[in-house]
Short mmCIF file of C-alpha atoms and ligand atoms in Angstrom, two decimals:
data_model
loop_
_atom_site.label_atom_id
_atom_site.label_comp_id
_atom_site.label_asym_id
_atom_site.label_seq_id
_atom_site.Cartn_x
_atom_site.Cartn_y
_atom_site.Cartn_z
CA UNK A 19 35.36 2.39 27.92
CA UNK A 20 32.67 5.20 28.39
CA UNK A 21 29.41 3.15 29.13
CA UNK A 22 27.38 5.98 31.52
CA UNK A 23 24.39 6.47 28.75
CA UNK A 24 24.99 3.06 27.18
CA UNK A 25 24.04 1.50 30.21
CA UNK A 26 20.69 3.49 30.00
CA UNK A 27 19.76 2.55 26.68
CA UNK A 28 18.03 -0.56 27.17
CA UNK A 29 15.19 -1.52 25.57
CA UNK A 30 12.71 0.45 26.80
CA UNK A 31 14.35 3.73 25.12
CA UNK A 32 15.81 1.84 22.30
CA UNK A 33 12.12 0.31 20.92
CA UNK A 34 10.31 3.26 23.36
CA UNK A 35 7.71 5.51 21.50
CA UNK A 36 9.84 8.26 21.77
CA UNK A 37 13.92 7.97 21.82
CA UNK A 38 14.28 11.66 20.46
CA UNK A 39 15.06 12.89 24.21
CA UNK A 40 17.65 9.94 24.76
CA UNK A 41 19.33 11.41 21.19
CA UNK A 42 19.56 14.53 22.13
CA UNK A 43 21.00 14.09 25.60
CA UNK A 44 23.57 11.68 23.85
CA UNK A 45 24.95 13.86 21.12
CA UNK A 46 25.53 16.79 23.98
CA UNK A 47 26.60 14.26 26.78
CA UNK A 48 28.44 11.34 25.26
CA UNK A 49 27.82 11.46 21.34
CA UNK A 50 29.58 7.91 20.99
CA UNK A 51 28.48 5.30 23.79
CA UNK A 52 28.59 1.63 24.64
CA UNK A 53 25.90 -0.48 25.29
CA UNK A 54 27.15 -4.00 26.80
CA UNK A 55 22.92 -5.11 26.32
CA UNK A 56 23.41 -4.86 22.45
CA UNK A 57 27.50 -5.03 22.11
CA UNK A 58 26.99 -2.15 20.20
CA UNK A 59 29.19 1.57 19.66
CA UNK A 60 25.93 3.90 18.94
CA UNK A 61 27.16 6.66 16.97
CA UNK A 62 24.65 9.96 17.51
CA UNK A 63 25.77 13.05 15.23
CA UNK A 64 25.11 13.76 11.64
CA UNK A 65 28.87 14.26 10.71
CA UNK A 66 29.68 11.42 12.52
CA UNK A 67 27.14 9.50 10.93
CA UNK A 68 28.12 10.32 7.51
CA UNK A 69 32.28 10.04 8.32
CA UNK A 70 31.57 5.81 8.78
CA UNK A 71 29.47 5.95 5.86
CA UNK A 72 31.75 7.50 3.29
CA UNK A 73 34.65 5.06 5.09
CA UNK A 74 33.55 1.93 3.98
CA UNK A 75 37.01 0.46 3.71
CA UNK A 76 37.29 1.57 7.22
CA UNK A 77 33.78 -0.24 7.93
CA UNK A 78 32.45 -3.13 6.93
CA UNK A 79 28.80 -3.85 6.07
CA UNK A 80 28.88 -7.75 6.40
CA UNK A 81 27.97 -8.30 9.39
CA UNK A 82 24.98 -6.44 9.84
CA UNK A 83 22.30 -7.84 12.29
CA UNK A 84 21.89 -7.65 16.04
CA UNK A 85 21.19 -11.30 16.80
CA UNK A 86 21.66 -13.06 20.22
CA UNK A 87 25.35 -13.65 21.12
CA UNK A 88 24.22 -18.02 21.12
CA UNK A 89 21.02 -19.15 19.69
CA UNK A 90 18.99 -22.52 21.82
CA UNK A 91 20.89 -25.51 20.26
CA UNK A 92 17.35 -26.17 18.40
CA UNK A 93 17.41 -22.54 16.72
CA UNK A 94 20.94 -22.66 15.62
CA UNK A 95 20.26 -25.90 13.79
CA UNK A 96 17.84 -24.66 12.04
CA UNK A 97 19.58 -21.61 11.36
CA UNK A 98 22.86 -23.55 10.16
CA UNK A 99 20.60 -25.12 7.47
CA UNK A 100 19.89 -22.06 5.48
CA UNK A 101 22.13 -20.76 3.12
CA UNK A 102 23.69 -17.58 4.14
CA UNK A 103 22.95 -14.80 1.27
CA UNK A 104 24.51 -12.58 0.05
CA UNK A 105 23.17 -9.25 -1.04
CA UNK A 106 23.57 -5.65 -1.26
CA UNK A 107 23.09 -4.67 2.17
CA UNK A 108 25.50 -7.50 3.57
CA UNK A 109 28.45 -7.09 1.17
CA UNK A 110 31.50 -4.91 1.02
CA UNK A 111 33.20 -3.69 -2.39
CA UNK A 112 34.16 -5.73 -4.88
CA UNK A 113 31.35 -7.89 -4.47
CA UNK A 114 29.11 -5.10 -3.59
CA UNK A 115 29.86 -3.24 -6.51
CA UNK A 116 28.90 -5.71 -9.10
CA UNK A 117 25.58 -6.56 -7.44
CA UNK A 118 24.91 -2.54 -6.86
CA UNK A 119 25.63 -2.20 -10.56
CA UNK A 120 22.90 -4.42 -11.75
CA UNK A 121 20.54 -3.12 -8.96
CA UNK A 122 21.25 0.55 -10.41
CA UNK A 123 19.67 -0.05 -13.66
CA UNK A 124 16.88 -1.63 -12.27
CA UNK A 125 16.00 1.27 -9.82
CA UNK A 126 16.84 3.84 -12.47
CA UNK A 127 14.95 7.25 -11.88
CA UNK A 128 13.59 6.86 -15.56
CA UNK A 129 12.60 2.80 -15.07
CA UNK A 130 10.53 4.03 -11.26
CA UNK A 131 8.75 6.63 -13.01
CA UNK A 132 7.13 4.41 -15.23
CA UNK A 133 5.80 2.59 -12.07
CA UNK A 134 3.70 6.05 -11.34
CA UNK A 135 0.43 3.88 -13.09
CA UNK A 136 0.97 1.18 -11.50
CA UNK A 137 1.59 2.71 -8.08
CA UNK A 138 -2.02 4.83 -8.83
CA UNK A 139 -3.52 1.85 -9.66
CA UNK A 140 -2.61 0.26 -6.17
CA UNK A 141 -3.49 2.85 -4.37
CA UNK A 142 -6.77 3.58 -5.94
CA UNK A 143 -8.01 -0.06 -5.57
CA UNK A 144 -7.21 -0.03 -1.57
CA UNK A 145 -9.14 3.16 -1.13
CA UNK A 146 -11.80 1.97 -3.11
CA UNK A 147 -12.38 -1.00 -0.62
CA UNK A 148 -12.04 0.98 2.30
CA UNK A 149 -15.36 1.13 3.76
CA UNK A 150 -15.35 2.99 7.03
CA UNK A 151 -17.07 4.46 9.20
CA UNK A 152 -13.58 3.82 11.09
CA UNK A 153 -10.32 2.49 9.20
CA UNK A 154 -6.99 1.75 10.05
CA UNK A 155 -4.97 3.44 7.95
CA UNK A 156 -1.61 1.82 8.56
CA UNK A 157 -2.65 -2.00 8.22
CA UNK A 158 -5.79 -1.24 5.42
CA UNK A 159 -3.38 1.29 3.18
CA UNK A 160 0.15 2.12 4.43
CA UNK A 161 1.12 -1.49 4.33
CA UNK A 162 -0.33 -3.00 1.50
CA UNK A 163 0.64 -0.46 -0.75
CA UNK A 164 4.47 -0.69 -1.38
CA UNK A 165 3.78 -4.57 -0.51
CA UNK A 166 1.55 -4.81 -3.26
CA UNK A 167 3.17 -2.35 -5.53
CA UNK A 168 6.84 -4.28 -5.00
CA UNK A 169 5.86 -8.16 -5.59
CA UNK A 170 4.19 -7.15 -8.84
CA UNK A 171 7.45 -4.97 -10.01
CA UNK A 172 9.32 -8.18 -8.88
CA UNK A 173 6.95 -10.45 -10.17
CA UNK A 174 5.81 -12.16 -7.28
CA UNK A 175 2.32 -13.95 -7.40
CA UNK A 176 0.26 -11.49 -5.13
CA UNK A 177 -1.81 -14.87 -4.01
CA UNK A 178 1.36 -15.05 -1.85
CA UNK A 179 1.17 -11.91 -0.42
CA UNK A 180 -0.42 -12.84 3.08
CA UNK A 181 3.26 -15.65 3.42
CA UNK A 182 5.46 -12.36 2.47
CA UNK A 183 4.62 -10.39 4.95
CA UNK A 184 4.91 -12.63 7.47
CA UNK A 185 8.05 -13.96 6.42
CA UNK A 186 8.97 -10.37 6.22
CA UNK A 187 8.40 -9.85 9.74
CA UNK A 188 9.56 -12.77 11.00
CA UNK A 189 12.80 -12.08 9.07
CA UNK A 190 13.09 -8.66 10.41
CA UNK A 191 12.09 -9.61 13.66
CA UNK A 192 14.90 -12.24 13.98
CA UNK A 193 17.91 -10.21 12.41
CA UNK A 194 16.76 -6.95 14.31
CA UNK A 195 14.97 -8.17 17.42
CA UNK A 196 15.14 -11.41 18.45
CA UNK A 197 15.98 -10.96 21.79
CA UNK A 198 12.01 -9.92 22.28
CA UNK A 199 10.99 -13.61 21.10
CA UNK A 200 10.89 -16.67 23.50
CA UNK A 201 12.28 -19.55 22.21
CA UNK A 202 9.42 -21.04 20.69
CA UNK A 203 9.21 -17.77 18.81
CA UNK A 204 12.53 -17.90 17.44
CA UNK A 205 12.48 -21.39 16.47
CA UNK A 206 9.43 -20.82 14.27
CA UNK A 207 10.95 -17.20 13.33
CA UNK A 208 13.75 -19.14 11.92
CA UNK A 209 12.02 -21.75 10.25
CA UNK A 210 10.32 -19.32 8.44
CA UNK A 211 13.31 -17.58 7.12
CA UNK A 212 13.98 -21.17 5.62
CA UNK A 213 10.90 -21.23 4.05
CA UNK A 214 11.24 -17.77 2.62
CA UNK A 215 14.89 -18.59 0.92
CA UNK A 216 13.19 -21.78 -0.67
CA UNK A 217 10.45 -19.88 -2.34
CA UNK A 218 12.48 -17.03 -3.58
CA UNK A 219 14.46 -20.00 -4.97
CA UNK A 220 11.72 -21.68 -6.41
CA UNK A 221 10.46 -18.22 -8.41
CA UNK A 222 14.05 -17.57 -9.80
CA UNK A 223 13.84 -21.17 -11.09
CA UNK A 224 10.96 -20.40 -12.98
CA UNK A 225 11.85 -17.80 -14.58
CA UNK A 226 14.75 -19.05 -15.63
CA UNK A 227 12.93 -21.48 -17.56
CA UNK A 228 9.68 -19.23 -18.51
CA UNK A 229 11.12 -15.29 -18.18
CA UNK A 230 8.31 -12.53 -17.94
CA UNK A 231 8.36 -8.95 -18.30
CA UNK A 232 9.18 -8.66 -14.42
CA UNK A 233 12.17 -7.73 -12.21
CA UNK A 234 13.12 -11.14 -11.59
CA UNK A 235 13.74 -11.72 -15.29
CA UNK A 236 15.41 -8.78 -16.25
CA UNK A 237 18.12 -8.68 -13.16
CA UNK A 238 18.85 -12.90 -14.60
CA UNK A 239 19.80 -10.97 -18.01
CA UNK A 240 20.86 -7.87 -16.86
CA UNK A 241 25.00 -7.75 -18.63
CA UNK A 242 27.46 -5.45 -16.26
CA UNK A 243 30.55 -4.48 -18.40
CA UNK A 244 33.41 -6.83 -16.93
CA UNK A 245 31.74 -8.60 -14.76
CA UNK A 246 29.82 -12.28 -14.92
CA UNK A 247 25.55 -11.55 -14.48
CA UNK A 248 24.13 -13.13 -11.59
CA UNK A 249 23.65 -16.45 -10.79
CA UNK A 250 20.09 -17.71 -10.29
CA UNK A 251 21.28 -18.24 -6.17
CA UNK A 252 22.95 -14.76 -6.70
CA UNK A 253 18.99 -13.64 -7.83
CA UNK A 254 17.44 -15.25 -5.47
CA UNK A 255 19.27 -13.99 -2.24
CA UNK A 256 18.34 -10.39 -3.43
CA UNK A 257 14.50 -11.01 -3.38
CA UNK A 258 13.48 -11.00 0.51
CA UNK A 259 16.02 -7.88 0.99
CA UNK A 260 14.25 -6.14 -2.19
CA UNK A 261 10.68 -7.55 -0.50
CA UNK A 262 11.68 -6.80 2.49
CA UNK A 263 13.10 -3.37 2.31
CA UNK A 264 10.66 -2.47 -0.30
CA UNK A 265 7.65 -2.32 1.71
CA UNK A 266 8.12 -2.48 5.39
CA UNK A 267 10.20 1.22 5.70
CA UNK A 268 7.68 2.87 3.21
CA UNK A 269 5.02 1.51 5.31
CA UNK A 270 6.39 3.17 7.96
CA UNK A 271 7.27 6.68 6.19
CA UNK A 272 3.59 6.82 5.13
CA UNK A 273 2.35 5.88 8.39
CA UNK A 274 4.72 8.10 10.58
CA UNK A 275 4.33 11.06 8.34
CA UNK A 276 0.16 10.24 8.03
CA UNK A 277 0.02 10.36 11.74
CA UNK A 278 2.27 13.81 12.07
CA UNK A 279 0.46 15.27 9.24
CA UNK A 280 -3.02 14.75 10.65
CA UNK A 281 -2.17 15.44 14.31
CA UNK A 282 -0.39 18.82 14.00
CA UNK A 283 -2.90 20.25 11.23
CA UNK A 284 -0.24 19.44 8.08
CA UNK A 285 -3.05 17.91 6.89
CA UNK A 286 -5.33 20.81 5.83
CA UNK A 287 -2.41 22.89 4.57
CA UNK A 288 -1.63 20.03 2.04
CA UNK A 289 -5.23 19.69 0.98
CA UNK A 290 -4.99 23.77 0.12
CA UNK A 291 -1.00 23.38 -1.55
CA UNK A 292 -0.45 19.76 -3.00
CA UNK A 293 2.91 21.53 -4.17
CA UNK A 294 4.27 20.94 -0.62
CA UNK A 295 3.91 17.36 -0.80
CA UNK A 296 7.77 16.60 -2.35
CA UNK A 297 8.60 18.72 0.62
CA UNK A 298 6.39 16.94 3.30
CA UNK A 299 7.89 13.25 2.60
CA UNK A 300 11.21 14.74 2.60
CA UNK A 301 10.51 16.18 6.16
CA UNK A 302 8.96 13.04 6.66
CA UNK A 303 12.12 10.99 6.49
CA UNK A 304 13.94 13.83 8.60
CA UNK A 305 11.35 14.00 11.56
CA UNK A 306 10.49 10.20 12.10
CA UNK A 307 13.19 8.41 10.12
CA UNK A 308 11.17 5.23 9.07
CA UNK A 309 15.03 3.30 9.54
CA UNK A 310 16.40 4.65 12.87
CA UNK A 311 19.90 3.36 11.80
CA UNK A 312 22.19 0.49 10.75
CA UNK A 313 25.19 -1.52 11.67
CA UNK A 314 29.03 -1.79 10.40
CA UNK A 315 31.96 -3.17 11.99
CA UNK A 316 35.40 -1.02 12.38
CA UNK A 317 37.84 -2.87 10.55
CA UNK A 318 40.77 -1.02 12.45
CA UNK A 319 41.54 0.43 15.52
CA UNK A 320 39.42 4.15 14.98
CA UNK A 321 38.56 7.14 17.01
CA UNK A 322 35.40 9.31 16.89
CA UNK A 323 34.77 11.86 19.00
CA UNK A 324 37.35 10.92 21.07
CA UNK A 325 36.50 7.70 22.01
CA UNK A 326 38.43 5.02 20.43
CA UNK A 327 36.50 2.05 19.15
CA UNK A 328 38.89 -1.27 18.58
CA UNK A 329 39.12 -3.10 15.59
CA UNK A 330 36.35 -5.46 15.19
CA UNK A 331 33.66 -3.89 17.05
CA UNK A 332 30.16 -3.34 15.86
CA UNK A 333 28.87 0.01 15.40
CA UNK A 334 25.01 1.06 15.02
CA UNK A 335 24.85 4.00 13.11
CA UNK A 336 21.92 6.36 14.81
CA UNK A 337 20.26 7.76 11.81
CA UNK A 338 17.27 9.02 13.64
CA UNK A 339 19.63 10.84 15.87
CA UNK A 340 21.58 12.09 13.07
CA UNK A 341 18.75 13.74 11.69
CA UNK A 342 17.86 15.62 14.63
CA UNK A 343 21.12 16.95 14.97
CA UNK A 344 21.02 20.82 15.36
CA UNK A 345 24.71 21.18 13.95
CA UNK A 346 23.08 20.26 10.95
CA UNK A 347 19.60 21.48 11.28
CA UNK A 348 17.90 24.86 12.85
CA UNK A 349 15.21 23.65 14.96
CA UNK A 350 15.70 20.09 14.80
CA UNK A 351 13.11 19.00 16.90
CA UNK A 352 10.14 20.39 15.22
CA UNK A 353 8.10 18.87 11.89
CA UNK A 354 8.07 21.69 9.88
CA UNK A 355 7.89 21.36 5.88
CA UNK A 356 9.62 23.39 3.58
CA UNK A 357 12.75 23.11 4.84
CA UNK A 358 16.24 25.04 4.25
CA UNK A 359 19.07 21.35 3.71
CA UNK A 360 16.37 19.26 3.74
CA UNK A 361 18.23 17.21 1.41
CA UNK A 362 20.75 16.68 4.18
CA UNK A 363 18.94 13.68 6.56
CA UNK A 364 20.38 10.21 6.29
CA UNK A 365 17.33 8.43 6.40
CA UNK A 366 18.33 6.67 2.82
CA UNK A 367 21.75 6.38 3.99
CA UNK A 368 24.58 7.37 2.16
CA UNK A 369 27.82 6.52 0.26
CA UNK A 370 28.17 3.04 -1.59
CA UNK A 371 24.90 1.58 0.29
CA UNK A 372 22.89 4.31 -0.13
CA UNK A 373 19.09 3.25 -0.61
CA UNK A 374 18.74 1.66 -4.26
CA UNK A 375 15.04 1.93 -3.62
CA UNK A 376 14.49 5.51 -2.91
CA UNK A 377 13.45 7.26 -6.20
CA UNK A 378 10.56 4.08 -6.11
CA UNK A 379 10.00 5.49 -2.19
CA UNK A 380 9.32 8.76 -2.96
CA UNK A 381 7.56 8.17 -5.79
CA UNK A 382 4.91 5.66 -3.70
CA UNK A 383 5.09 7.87 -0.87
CA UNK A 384 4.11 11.19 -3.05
CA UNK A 385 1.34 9.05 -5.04
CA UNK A 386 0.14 7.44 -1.74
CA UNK A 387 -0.79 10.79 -0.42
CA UNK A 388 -1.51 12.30 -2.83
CA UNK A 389 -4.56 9.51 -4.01
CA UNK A 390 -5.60 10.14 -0.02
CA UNK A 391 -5.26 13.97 0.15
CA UNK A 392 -7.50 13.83 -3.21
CA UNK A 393 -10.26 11.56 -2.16
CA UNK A 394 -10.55 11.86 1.31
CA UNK A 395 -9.77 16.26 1.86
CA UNK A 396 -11.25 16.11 5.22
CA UNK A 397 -9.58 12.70 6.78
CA UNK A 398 -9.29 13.02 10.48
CA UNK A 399 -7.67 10.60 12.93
CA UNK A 400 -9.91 8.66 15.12
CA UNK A 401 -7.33 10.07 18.58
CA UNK A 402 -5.51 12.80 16.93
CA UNK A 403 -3.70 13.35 20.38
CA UNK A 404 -2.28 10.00 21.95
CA UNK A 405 0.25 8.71 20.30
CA UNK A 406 -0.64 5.14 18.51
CA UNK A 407 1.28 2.32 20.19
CA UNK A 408 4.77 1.29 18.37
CA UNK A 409 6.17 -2.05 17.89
CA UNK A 410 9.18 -2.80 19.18
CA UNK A 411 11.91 -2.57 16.89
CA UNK A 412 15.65 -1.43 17.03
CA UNK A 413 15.87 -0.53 13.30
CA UNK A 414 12.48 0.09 12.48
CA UNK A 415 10.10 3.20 13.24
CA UNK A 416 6.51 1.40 13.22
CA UNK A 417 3.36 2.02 14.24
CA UNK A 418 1.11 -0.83 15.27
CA UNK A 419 -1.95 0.93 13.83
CA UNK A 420 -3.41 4.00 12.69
CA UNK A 421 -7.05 4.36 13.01
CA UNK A 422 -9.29 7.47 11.56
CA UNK A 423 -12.72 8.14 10.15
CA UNK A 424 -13.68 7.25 6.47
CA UNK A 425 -16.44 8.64 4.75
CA UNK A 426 -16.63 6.50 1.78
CA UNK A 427 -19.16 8.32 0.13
CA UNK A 428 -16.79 11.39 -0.12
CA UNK A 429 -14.28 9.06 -1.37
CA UNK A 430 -16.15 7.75 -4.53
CA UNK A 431 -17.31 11.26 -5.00
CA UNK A 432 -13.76 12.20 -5.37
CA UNK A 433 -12.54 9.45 -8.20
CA UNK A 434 -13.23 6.02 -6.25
CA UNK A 435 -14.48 2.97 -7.97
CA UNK A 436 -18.41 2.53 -8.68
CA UNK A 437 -20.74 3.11 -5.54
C1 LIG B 512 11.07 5.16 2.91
C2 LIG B 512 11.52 4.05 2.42
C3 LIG B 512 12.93 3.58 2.57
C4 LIG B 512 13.85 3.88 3.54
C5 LIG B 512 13.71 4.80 4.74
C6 LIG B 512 15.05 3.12 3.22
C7 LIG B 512 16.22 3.21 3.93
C8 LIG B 512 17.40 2.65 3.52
C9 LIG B 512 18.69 2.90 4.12
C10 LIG B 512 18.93 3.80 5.31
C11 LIG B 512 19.61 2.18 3.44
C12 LIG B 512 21.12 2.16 3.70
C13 LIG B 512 21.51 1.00 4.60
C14 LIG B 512 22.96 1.03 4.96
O1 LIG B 512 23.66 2.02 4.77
O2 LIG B 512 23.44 -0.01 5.48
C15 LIG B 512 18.91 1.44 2.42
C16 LIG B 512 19.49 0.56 1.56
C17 LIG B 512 18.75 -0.23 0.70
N1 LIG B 512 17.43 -0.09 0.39
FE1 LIG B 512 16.15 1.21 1.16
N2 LIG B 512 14.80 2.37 2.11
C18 LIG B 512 13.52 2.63 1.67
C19 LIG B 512 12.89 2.08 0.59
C20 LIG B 512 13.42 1.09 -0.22
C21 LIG B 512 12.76 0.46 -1.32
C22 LIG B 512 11.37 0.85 -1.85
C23 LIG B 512 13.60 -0.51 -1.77
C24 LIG B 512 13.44 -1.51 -2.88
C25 LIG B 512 12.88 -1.36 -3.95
C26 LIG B 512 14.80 -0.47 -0.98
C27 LIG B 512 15.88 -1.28 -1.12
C28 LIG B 512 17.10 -1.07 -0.52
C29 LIG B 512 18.28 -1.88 -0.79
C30 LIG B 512 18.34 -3.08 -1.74
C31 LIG B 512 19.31 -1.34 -0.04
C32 LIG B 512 20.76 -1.82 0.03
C33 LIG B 512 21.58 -0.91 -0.86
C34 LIG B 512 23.04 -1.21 -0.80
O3 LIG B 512 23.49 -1.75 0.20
O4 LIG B 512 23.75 -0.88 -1.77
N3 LIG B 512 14.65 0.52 -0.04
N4 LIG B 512 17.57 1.77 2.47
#
């Protein structure tokens, strides 16, 4: 077994601010690698990359998070009382396919555009209440947005918004990075995941008795040709992935992409050329992939780049690397926007699991600049040349903050609220 850089990778590259130089050393030095700390076959180059994802017979998405090897006896208690759901991201084909199916109409490109009010709405009322002189930007705007924008497409009461995100995190934090918590932390981490399964519950319940023009409703009578529609348990185990996954990684594309775009001078070339903007989220994805990658187990015996990986071992797919791959791109390590293949990065994924949610992404992402490059031209970042902390995540790209100056009377001057 080839460990040399997988006994690097610890976590101080793996959450690090920066493992772009770890990447690129990998896919020259040893492309696949072992790391015994996570039990995990990192895979490094784009073709690689998108081989396990167009294989999923050959890899299974079931088992998908990077938890602790045994949980404290009072964790796994806990943990053994909540039912374990079932949803897109954790199922193979068939069962995959018949929840996908009823996802796809949902997320149609036609259905997301007519969230474009909706999303300008959101975005509009934020700004207004920004009030400056300094702001943070990720936690005031970047954040809230998608949160906001997702539980009222889903039809979740936004008085709960506050217990979303913090089962959110909690949820994230335990499936992607628990080994960062103490046990106290986990304990309460899991407790909350309870609580989070018991709510969604609870909503499905009641809309099964009292339906509304929401998500939630229409996915109870959404009718798949041959196949039975979901269950209201089926429902409800989708709603903290859709939560989940609908806000926290477009909190983090708008935030990554805010902070390049205002540090390298992006900023001012978008305020001149708003026509660039399709092409600066795009690049956005590419550069700082908000997702640095995923996990599948090998279902057989399999070799990639010749390293052979046995049958039921766990592989993390490196997205972030794979997007930085020069086989794929010219200049890989610089955030340039337009950009020959820039249709080419993984950060949605591909294949069968490829990211249900990404015309809605876009779509937030294009109107969430676009609101900001509108009312606030000359936005500049409060340290435009140290690098904001991170938290530390091995999935996630996320800032902890992202603080600038406001001038709110600039902002109501271009289309805020009344001064
Ligand atoms: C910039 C924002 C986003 C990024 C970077 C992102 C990234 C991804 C990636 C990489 C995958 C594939 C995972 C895999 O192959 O195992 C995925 C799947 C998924 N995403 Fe997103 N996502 C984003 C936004 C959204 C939004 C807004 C939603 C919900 C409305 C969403 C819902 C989902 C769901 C449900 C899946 C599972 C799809 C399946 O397994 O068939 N995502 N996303």
């Amino acid at each position: 077994m080839s460990t040399h850089l997988g006994a690097e990778f610890d976590e101080t590259i793996a959450h690090g601010p920066d493992p772009y130089e770890f990447y690129a050393r990998a896919r020259v030095e040893q492309p696949v690698f072992y790391s015994h700390r996570f039990d995990l076959w990192f895979i490094t180059r784009h073709d690689h990359v998108v081989r396990v994802l167009l294989d999923p017979t050959g890899f299974s998405s079931e088992d998908r998070s990077i938890k602790p090897k045994r949980w404290p006896p009072r964790v796994a208690a806990v943990m053994a009382s909540k039912r374990h759901a079932k949803h897109l991201g954790n199922t193979d084909p068939p069962a995959h396919t018949r929840l996908r199916q009823v996802l796809n109409q949902a997320f149609l490109p036609t259905v997301v555009a007519g969230y474009a009010p909706l999303i300008r709405e959101v975005a509009d009322d934020l700004l207004d209440r920004l009030a400056g002189p300094e702001v943070d930007l990720l936690n005031e705007y970047c954040y809230p947005l998608p949160l906001i924008v997702i539980l009222r497409v889903i039809g979740v009461p936004l008085d709960d918004l506050d217990r979303c995100m913090r089962w959110c995190r909690d949820k994230s934090t335990l499936d992607f990075a628990a080994e960062t918590l103490n046990e106290d932390e986990q304990l309460r981490a899991a407790e909350s995941s309870v609580a989070f399964v018991d709510y969604c519950d609870n909503l499905v319940r009641q809309r099964q008795h009292a339906p509304l023009d929401d998500l939630i409703s229409r996915l109870l009578k959404t009718r798949v040709k041959g196949h039975p529609p979901l269950s209201g348990p089926e429902v409800a185990d989708l709603l903290p992935l859709l939560i989940f996954a609908g806000h926290e990684t477009t909190a983090n594309l708008l935030g990554n992409l805010l902070w390049q775009l205002l540090s390298t001078g992006h900023w001012d070339r978008l305020v001149t050329d708003p026509d660039l903007l399709e092409a600066a989220v795009e690049e956005g994805l590419r550069y700082d992939t908000p997702a640095l990658g995923f996990v599948r187990r090998a279902l057989q015996d399999t070799t990639i780049a010749h390293v052979r990986i046995p049958a039921g071992s766990r592989v993390f797919l490196l997205f972030g690397s794979a997007n930085r791959d020069p086989a794929r791109w010219s200049e890989p390590e610089r955030f340039g926007f337009p950009r020959d293949r820039a249709s080419g990065h993984l950060a949605l994924g591909q294949g069968i699991h490829f990211c249900v949610g990404a015309p809605l992404a876009r779509l937030e992402t294009r109107i969430g600049l676009d609101r900001l490059l509108r009312r606030q031209p000359t936005l500049r970042l409060t340290d435009p040349v140290t690098e904001p902390e991170r938290r530390v995540h091995l999935v996630l790209r996320t800032l902890r903050r992202l603080p600038a100056h406001w001038d709110q009377k600039l902002s109501r001057l271009n289309g805020g609220g009344a001064a």
